Amino acid sequence: FLYDHTHFLPKGRTLDIAMGEGRNGVYLATHGFDVVGMDISEEGLKKAQRLAKENNVTIETRVVDLETVQLEKDAYDVVICSYYMQRDLFLQMKEALKPGGIVLVETFNTDYLKYNSRFKSEWVLGENELLELFKDFKILRYQAVDDGKLAYSSILAQRPPQNNKTLTPP
């Protein structure tokens, strides 16, 4: 989803939430984005830095506990979050965007539980949950996929260009 929609993203300061080993953040850095990646895993972020070096790009990484982090408001042109689910971060992600900024989220949805019964239900999106969470944004792209092995939802949404201080909490 990210690769197919990179051209929609405004080049600029980009936050990769739950960056892990950095595949998405480094990909964006190779396309001219100024990437800041956050994750609780110091080891994962070290791998992300090695991947960045291998690709001749620079990224900033921050070891943080996403359960307690306070994201900087109006600070990013792009916020991405792939396959990490923490509902109380959605409002912060929205507020972290500059007016006109774009968020990209992709993670498992409730249909995924059919394929992985040990996966916790609180870690999956409900039916159309992303659409509801970003109803005060302009929805640029949305998909809900169930391919018989995996089930996930993805959204690309733009914060209203004016400095909208009444963002809808989740």
C-alpha positions as protocol buffer text, in pm:
chain_id: "A"
residue {
  index: 1
  type: PHE
  ca { x: 0 y: 0 z: 0 }
}
residue {
  index: 2
  type: LEU
  ca { x: 282 y: 239 z: 90 }
}
residue {
  index: 3
  type: TYR
  ca { x: 479 y: 161 z: -226 }
}
residue {
  index: 4
  type: ASP
  ca { x: 170 y: 206 z: -444 }
}
residue {
  index: 5
  type: HIS
  ca { x: 81 y: 541 z: -287 }
}
residue {
  index: 6
  type: THR
  ca { x: 416 y: 710 z: -220 }
}
residue {
  index: 7
  type: HIS
  ca { x: 343 y: 960 z: -497 }
}
residue {
  index: 8
  type: PHE
  ca { x: 52 y: 1098 z: -289 }
}
residue {
  index: 9
  type: LEU
  ca { x: 276 y: 1180 z: 6 }
}
residue {
  index: 10
  type: PRO
  ca { x: 420 y: 1530 z: 44 }
}
residue {
  index: 11
  type: LYS
  ca { x: 799 y: 1517 z: 67 }
}
residue {
  index: 12
  type: GLY
  ca { x: 902 y: 1646 z: 404 }
}
residue {
  index: 13
  type: ARG
  ca { x: 928 y: 1547 z: 767 }
}
residue {
  index: 14
  type: THR
  ca { x: 788 y: 1196 z: 805 }
}
residue {
  index: 15
  type: LEU
  ca { x: 710 y: 1000 z: 1121 }
}
residue {
  index: 16
  type: ASP
  ca { x: 725 y: 619 z: 1104 }
}
residue {
  index: 17
  type: ILE
  ca { x: 546 y: 488 z: 1414 }
}
residue {
  index: 18
  type: ALA
  ca { x: 653 y: 141 z: 1533 }
}
residue {
  index: 19
  type: MET
  ca { x: 931 y: 150 z: 1274 }
}
residue {
  index: 20
  type: GLY
  ca { x: 1069 y: -192 z: 1361 }
}
residue {
  index: 21
  type: GLU
  ca { x: 1365 y: -276 z: 1138 }
}
residue {
  index: 22
  type: GLY
  ca { x: 1296 y: 24 z: 917 }
}
residue {
  index: 23
  type: ARG
  ca { x: 1189 y: -116 z: 582 }
}
residue {
  index: 24
  type: ASN
  ca { x: 917 y: 146 z: 522 }
}
residue {
  index: 25
  type: GLY
  ca { x: 1108 y: 440 z: 668 }
}
residue {
  index: 26
  type: VAL
  ca { x: 1423 y: 361 z: 471 }
}
residue {
  index: 27
  type: TYR
  ca { x: 1216 y: 318 z: 156 }
}
residue {
  index: 28
  type: LEU
  ca { x: 1072 y: 667 z: 206 }
}
residue {
  index: 29
  type: ALA
  ca { x: 1417 y: 811 z: 284 }
}
residue {
  index: 30
  type: THR
  ca { x: 1543 y: 674 z: -50 }
}
residue {
  index: 31
  type: HIS
  ca { x: 1263 y: 876 z: -210 }
}
residue {
  index: 32
  type: GLY
  ca { x: 1365 y: 1204 z: -47 }
}
residue {
  index: 33
  type: PHE
  ca { x: 1161 y: 1201 z: 274 }
}
residue {
  index: 34
  type: ASP
  ca { x: 1311 y: 1324 z: 604 }
}
residue {
  index: 35
  type: VAL
  ca { x: 1229 y: 1024 z: 823 }
}
residue {
  index: 36
  type: VAL
  ca { x: 1198 y: 999 z: 1201 }
}
residue {
  index: 37
  type: GLY
  ca { x: 1130 y: 646 z: 1322 }
}
residue {
  index: 38
  type: MET
  ca { x: 1001 y: 551 z: 1666 }
}
residue {
  index: 39
  type: ASP
  ca { x: 999 y: 206 z: 1821 }
}
residue {
  index: 40
  type: ILE
  ca { x: 1046 y: 44 z: 2161 }
}
residue {
  index: 41
  type: SER
  ca { x: 1306 y: -198 z: 2022 }
}
residue {
  index: 42
  type: GLU
  ca { x: 1656 y: -58 z: 2032 }
}
residue {
  index: 43
  type: GLU
  ca { x: 1778 y: -363 z: 1839 }
}
residue {
  index: 44
  type: GLY
  ca { x: 1516 y: -312 z: 1567 }
}
residue {
  index: 45
  type: LEU
  ca { x: 1618 y: 52 z: 1528 }
}
residue {
  index: 46
  type: LYS
  ca { x: 1986 y: -47 z: 1505 }
}
residue {
  index: 47
  type: LYS
  ca { x: 1887 y: -272 z: 1214 }
}
residue {
  index: 48
  type: ALA
  ca { x: 1695 y: 21 z: 1063 }
}
residue {
  index: 49
  type: GLN
  ca { x: 2008 y: 238 z: 1085 }
}
residue {
  index: 50
  type: ARG
  ca { x: 2215 y: -37 z: 916 }
}
residue {
  index: 51
  type: LEU
  ca { x: 1954 y: -66 z: 640 }
}
residue {
  index: 52
  type: ALA
  ca { x: 1962 y: 312 z: 592 }
}
residue {
  index: 53
  type: LYS
  ca { x: 2341 y: 306 z: 567 }
}
residue {
  index: 54
  type: GLU
  ca { x: 2325 y: 21 z: 312 }
}
residue {
  index: 55
  type: ASN
  ca { x: 2089 y: 238 z: 107 }
}
residue {
  index: 56
  type: ASN
  ca { x: 2302 y: 553 z: 144 }
}
residue {
  index: 57
  type: VAL
  ca { x: 2034 y: 749 z: 330 }
}
residue {
  index: 58
  type: THR
  ca { x: 2006 y: 897 z: 676 }
}
residue {
  index: 59
  type: ILE
  ca { x: 1715 y: 847 z: 913 }
}
residue {
  index: 60
  type: GLU
  ca { x: 1658 y: 961 z: 1270 }
}
residue {
  index: 61
  type: THR
  ca { x: 1554 y: 690 z: 1515 }
}
residue {
  index: 62
  type: ARG
  ca { x: 1412 y: 724 z: 1864 }
}
residue {
  index: 63
  type: VAL
  ca { x: 1369 y: 448 z: 2119 }
}
residue {
  index: 64
  type: VAL
  ca { x: 1033 y: 524 z: 2280 }
}
residue {
  index: 65
  type: ASP
  ca { x: 754 y: 343 z: 2457 }
}
residue {
  index: 66
  type: LEU
  ca { x: 455 y: 415 z: 2235 }
}
residue {
  index: 67
  type: GLU
  ca { x: 227 y: 346 z: 2531 }
}
residue {
  index: 68
  type: THR
  ca { x: 354 y: 662 z: 2701 }
}
residue {
  index: 69
  type: VAL
  ca { x: 491 y: 880 z: 2420 }
}
residue {
  index: 70
  type: GLN
  ca { x: 348 y: 1224 z: 2349 }
}
residue {
  index: 71
  type: LEU
  ca { x: 382 y: 1300 z: 1977 }
}
residue {
  index: 72
  type: GLU
  ca { x: 477 y: 1653 z: 1878 }
}
residue {
  index: 73
  type: LYS
  ca { x: 175 y: 1842 z: 1740 }
}
residue {
  index: 74
  type: ASP
  ca { x: 164 y: 1999 z: 1390 }
}
residue {
  index: 75
  type: ALA
  ca { x: 515 y: 1865 z: 1325 }
}
residue {
  index: 76
  type: TYR
  ca { x: 499 y: 1617 z: 1037 }
}
residue {
  index: 77
  type: ASP
  ca { x: 405 y: 1625 z: 671 }
}
residue {
  index: 78
  type: VAL
  ca { x: 348 y: 1248 z: 675 }
}
residue {
  index: 79
  type: VAL
  ca { x: 274 y: 995 z: 949 }
}
residue {
  index: 80
  type: ILE
  ca { x: 283 y: 624 z: 870 }
}
residue {
  index: 81
  type: CYS
  ca { x: 196 y: 328 z: 1089 }
}
residue {
  index: 82
  type: SER
  ca { x: 210 y: -28 z: 955 }
}
residue {
  index: 83
  type: TYR
  ca { x: 93 y: -334 z: 1143 }
}
residue {
  index: 84
  type: TYR
  ca { x: 95 y: -178 z: 1485 }
}
residue {
  index: 85
  type: MET
  ca { x: -233 y: -126 z: 1667 }
}
residue {
  index: 86
  type: GLN
  ca { x: -272 y: 113 z: 1959 }
}
residue {
  index: 87
  type: ARG
  ca { x: -606 y: 287 z: 1948 }
}
residue {
  index: 88
  type: ASP
  ca { x: -514 y: 574 z: 2179 }
}
residue {
  index: 89
  type: LEU
  ca { x: -241 y: 681 z: 1933 }
}
residue {
  index: 90
  type: PHE
  ca { x: -481 y: 764 z: 1650 }
}
residue {
  index: 91
  type: LEU
  ca { x: -575 y: 1109 z: 1780 }
}
residue {
  index: 92
  type: GLN
  ca { x: -207 y: 1185 z: 1845 }
}
residue {
  index: 93
  type: MET
  ca { x: -120 y: 1075 z: 1491 }
}
residue {
  index: 94
  type: LYS
  ca { x: -384 y: 1310 z: 1353 }
}
residue {
  index: 95
  type: GLU
  ca { x: -261 y: 1600 z: 1567 }
}
residue {
  index: 96
  type: ALA
  ca { x: 105 y: 1527 z: 1481 }
}
residue {
  index: 97
  type: LEU
  ca { x: 31 y: 1610 z: 1119 }
}
residue {
  index: 98
  type: LYS
  ca { x: 70 y: 1960 z: 988 }
}
residue {
  index: 99
  type: PRO
  ca { x: -246 y: 2096 z: 825 }
}
residue {
  index: 100
  type: GLY
  ca { x: -262 y: 1935 z: 481 }
}
residue {
  index: 101
  type: GLY
  ca { x: -39 y: 1647 z: 598 }
}
residue {
  index: 102
  type: ILE
  ca { x: -116 y: 1286 z: 512 }
}
residue {
  index: 103
  type: VAL
  ca { x: -147 y: 978 z: 731 }
}
residue {
  index: 104
  type: LEU
  ca { x: -106 y: 623 z: 605 }
}
residue {
  index: 105
  type: VAL
  ca { x: -217 y: 336 z: 827 }
}
residue {
  index: 106
  type: GLU
  ca { x: -227 y: -33 z: 742 }
}
residue {
  index: 107
  type: THR
  ca { x: -295 y: -314 z: 989 }
}
residue {
  index: 108
  type: PHE
  ca { x: -490 y: -633 z: 1042 }
}
residue {
  index: 109
  type: ASN
  ca { x: -868 y: -618 z: 1060 }
}
residue {
  index: 110
  type: THR
  ca { x: -1120 y: -840 z: 1235 }
}
residue {
  index: 111
  type: ASP
  ca { x: -1132 y: -1088 z: 945 }
}
residue {
  index: 112
  type: TYR
  ca { x: -768 y: -1176 z: 1021 }
}
residue {
  index: 113
  type: LEU
  ca { x: -885 y: -1364 z: 1331 }
}
residue {
  index: 114
  type: LYS
  ca { x: -1022 y: -1634 z: 1098 }
}
residue {
  index: 115
  type: TYR
  ca { x: -664 y: -1712 z: 993 }
}
residue {
  index: 116
  type: ASN
  ca { x: -486 y: -1667 z: 1325 }
}
residue {
  index: 117
  type: SER
  ca { x: -697 y: -1769 z: 1624 }
}
residue {
  index: 118
  type: ARG
  ca { x: -415 y: -1688 z: 1870 }
}
residue {
  index: 119
  type: PHE
  ca { x: -400 y: -1322 z: 1759 }
}
residue {
  index: 120
  type: LYS
  ca { x: -561 y: -1092 z: 2016 }
}
residue {
  index: 121
  type: SER
  ca { x: -886 y: -930 z: 1906 }
}
residue {
  index: 122
  type: GLU
  ca { x: -783 y: -593 z: 2053 }
}
residue {
  index: 123
  type: TRP
  ca { x: -497 y: -586 z: 1800 }
}
residue {
  index: 124
  type: VAL
  ca { x: -728 y: -577 z: 1497 }
}
residue {
  index: 125
  type: LEU
  ca { x: -941 y: -307 z: 1341 }
}
residue {
  index: 126
  type: GLY
  ca { x: -1317 y: -338 z: 1351 }
}
residue {
  index: 127
  type: GLU
  ca { x: -1537 y: -315 z: 1043 }
}
residue {
  index: 128
  type: ASN
  ca { x: -1474 y: 25 z: 878 }
}
residue {
  index: 129
  type: GLU
  ca { x: -1295 y: 146 z: 1193 }
}
residue {
  index: 130
  type: LEU
  ca { x: -1029 y: 340 z: 999 }
}
residue {
  index: 131
  type: LEU
  ca { x: -1298 y: 522 z: 802 }
}
residue {
  index: 132
  type: GLU
  ca { x: -1466 y: 625 z: 1126 }
}
residue {
  index: 133
  type: LEU
  ca { x: -1138 y: 727 z: 1292 }
}
residue {
  index: 134
  type: PHE
  ca { x: -1048 y: 955 z: 1002 }
}
residue {
  index: 135
  type: LYS
  ca { x: -1397 y: 1084 z: 915 }
}
residue {
  index: 136
  type: ASP
  ca { x: -1279 y: 1443 z: 973 }
}
residue {
  index: 137
  type: PHE
  ca { x: -997 y: 1394 z: 719 }
}
residue {
  index: 138
  type: LYS
  ca { x: -1018 y: 1375 z: 341 }
}
residue {
  index: 139
  type: ILE
  ca { x: -1002 y: 1004 z: 254 }
}
residue {
  index: 140
  type: LEU
  ca { x: -769 y: 966 z: -44 }
}
residue {
  index: 141
  type: ARG
  ca { x: -760 y: 585 z: -56 }
}
residue {
  index: 142
  type: TYR
  ca { x: -910 y: 306 z: 152 }
}
residue {
  index: 143
  type: GLN
  ca { x: -910 y: -68 z: 121 }
}
residue {
  index: 144
  type: ALA
  ca { x: -1018 y: -370 z: 322 }
}
residue {
  index: 145
  type: VAL
  ca { x: -852 y: -688 z: 196 }
}
residue {
  index: 146
  type: ASP
  ca { x: -920 y: -1053 z: 273 }
}
residue {
  index: 147
  type: ASP
  ca { x: -716 y: -1276 z: 44 }
}
residue {
  index: 148
  type: GLY
  ca { x: -795 y: -1604 z: 219 }
}
residue {
  index: 149
  type: LYS
  ca { x: -472 y: -1598 z: 424 }
}
residue {
  index: 150
  type: LEU
  ca { x: -447 y: -1242 z: 553 }
}
residue {
  index: 151
  type: ALA
  ca { x: -702 y: -971 z: 620 }
}
residue {
  index: 152
  type: TYR
  ca { x: -609 y: -608 z: 668 }
}
residue {
  index: 153
  type: SER
  ca { x: -730 y: -253 z: 614 }
}
residue {
  index: 154
  type: SER
  ca { x: -537 y: 44 z: 478 }
}
residue {
  index: 155
  type: ILE
  ca { x: -611 y: 414 z: 463 }
}
residue {
  index: 156
  type: LEU
  ca { x: -448 y: 721 z: 315 }
}
residue {
  index: 157
  type: ALA
  ca { x: -608 y: 1034 z: 457 }
}
residue {
  index: 158
  type: GLN
  ca { x: -529 y: 1406 z: 454 }
}
residue {
  index: 159
  type: ARG
  ca { x: -568 y: 1644 z: 746 }
}
residue {
  index: 160
  type: PRO
  ca { x: -777 y: 1945 z: 643 }
}
residue {
  index: 161
  type: PRO
  ca { x: -548 y: 2222 z: 509 }
}
residue {
  index: 162
  type: GLN
  ca { x: -672 y: 2484 z: 757 }
}
residue {
  index: 163
  type: ASN
  ca { x: -543 y: 2452 z: 1110 }
}
residue {
  index: 164
  type: ASN
  ca { x: -843 y: 2252 z: 1233 }
}
residue {
  index: 165
  type: LYS
  ca { x: -823 y: 2243 z: 1612 }
}
residue {
  index: 166
  type: THR
  ca { x: -1137 y: 2028 z: 1643 }
}
residue {
  index: 167
  type: LEU
  ca { x: -999 y: 1693 z: 1537 }
}
residue {
  index: 168
  type: THR
  ca { x: -1230 y: 1410 z: 1627 }
}
residue {
  index: 169
  type: PRO
  ca { x: -1102 y: 1183 z: 1903 }
}
residue {
  index: 170
  type: PRO
  ca { x: -1129 y: 809 z: 1833 }
}
